[in-house]
Amino acid sequence: MSRAALAILAVLAISNPADGAKDRPYDVILEGGRVVDGTGNAWFLGDVAIRGDVIARIAPVGQLHDAPAGRRVDAKGLVIAPGFIDIQGHSRGELLDGDGRLIGKVTQGVTTEILGEGHSNAPSREVARFDGPRGFDAWLKAMEAHGGSVNFGSFVGSATIREYAKGMTPGAPTPDELELMKRLVRDAMKDGAFGLASALIYPPDSFVSTSDLIELSRVMALFGGVYITHMRSEADRLLEAIDEAIQIGRDGGVPVEIYHLKAAGKRNWGKAAAAIARIEQARAGGQDVGADMYPYDAAGTGLTACLPPWASADGKLYANLADPAIRARIREEILHPTSEWENLAELTTPEGVMLLGLDKPEHKKYAGQRLSEVAADRGKDWIDTALDLISAERQRVGTIYFMMDEANVKLQLQQPWIKFGTDASGHNPEKATGLVHPRSYGTFTRILGKYVRDEKVIPLEDAIRKMTSAVAARLSIRDRGLLREGFKADVVVFDPDTIADKATFEKPHQTSVGIRLVFVNGVPVVEDGKHTGAKPGRAVRGPGYDPNAKP
């Protein structure tokens, strides 16, 4: 039996609430809705009752009509579903130091966010409380103490592990450095990390070898961890990158999850079917391999993704750009690559690159413009324009790359092992400035509106499964992801006829419509599409969590 199937059986085995609670009134009863329970089974008309932080009762429609309740909600014509689990979120700052409400996320139905792609806040040499054997645990507890509207958990970042042991220096780790990296992974797994998350196109993760990742995977395999990866290539070497991920999982003895699966760049669109076939072949051979995605034809990252990774070695990117000789070498590498890195601007062409995150007053006029337009305005070619902006801004410069095919998006949505992630932070539209990728506000509602209702690419029940129990099973989260008595009351109520994303690339700070109610641990965080201000989120942890682990 597969690991995912075992996880589903484990969550289904959780006992119901104590008998002594049965005589108490329910806090909320959702009446007469289309219950989509997260298993993939067809919806049925039913009533769902919440007591405290758990789902207390699920019954055929009308069976709870006379049950005492603090509140009753008429859900006729609405869908009642488990809260959506975002397998690739980036709200580390918002959950640790920021607003914590994640309005853009909860208004699209997200109730749990999983962090850690490449980087996690722990282990850390810079923040003492997040250092040491219980540093990862301290980070999760700090977010819980700060307060958030969603539940949250995290992988440990591969780049974080590498940087802790070796900084930004390229090259293989020494035996002592590798042992340190393995110890850090072991500690994080005991503290509740879901596994190891790499982002192999960004330094210092781009300096990590396949063999190092296999060694680290062997450590987390003892704790039920998952290897999840932003692969070395999503374009010209897409298939080779999938082969590497599969090798890491096979030799490391862990399941593999591929972040935001895509075939990037028009010349690579034809590889999407082959990429799916690679994953299917591995699964047919008994290896647990899956992937997630967001439903857009454009990716979002930094303008620095146009530069060769070596330019950032030892943390000297801005010094290198200021050195005329090294800048000339960087320019030559962009024009004539000598290593296996991928220039995203070359894949999309400068016309397909939209600039977002510009801080300096003299550059703000370029936000929302294409790199080709900015280059023409400045009277330079696109390469010098990009180098000038990065050097002057001294930051990655948030950027959208239009490089995927809509037909491939639909093809991927239909795969049974696909899950969904925003690859984004949760923003507050009332205070947000600048442009962001619209996936921050509309990933889940776009799927339910555009691809389920309007274009009928996948059935409602399959979409909900991929948003909920599929992620919970992958991460061995035992009490969320399904509408089940005794499970935590993370619940979304939405109108299937009106649910839709409103965020666009030009005007991204627009919340979704059609989400009526969102409960997190039994507490309403969204009412009629508006945030209530509540912050009932809790930390969720991986299967290797040991609360009694000794420092």
CSV table of C-alpha atoms in Angstrom, one decimal, residues 91-93 95-96 114-116 119-123 129-131 134-146 152-157 191 193 539 541:
chain,number,residue,atom,x,y,z
A,91,SER,CA,4.0,34.1,4.3
A,92,ARG,CA,6.9,33.7,6.7
A,93,GLY,CA,7.2,37.4,7.3
A,95,LEU,CA,3.1,35.2,10.2
A,96,LEU,CA,6.2,36.0,12.3
A,114,ILE,CA,2.9,25.2,4.2
A,115,LEU,CA,6.2,27.2,4.1
A,116,GLY,CA,9.8,26.5,3.4
A,119,HIS,CA,14.4,28.9,2.8
A,120,SER,CA,13.0,28.6,6.3
A,121,ASN,CA,13.6,30.9,9.3
A,122,ALA,CA,15.3,28.1,11.2
A,123,PRO,CA,17.9,27.0,11.8
A,129,ARG,CA,16.2,31.9,19.5
A,130,PHE,CA,16.0,30.0,16.2
A,131,ASP,CA,19.4,28.5,16.5
A,134,ARG,CA,15.2,23.2,19.0
A,135,GLY,CA,15.4,26.3,16.7
A,136,PHE,CA,12.9,25.0,14.2
A,137,ASP,CA,10.4,24.3,17.0
A,138,ALA,CA,11.0,27.8,18.5
A,139,TRP,CA,10.2,29.4,15.1
A,140,LEU,CA,6.9,27.5,14.8
A,141,LYS,CA,6.0,28.5,18.4
A,142,ALA,CA,7.0,32.1,17.7
A,143,MET,CA,4.5,32.3,14.8
A,144,GLU,CA,1.8,30.7,16.9
A,145,ALA,CA,2.4,33.2,19.6
A,146,HIS,CA,2.4,36.1,17.1
A,152,PHE,CA,1.0,26.9,9.3
A,153,GLY,CA,3.8,24.4,9.0
A,154,SER,CA,7.0,24.2,7.1
A,155,PHE,CA,9.6,22.1,5.4
A,156,VAL,CA,13.2,22.9,6.3
A,157,GLY,CA,14.9,24.9,3.5
A,191,ASP,CA,10.8,19.7,15.6
A,193,ALA,CA,9.5,19.8,9.6
A,539,ALA,CA,1.2,25.2,14.0
A,541,ARG,CA,3.9,19.5,12.2
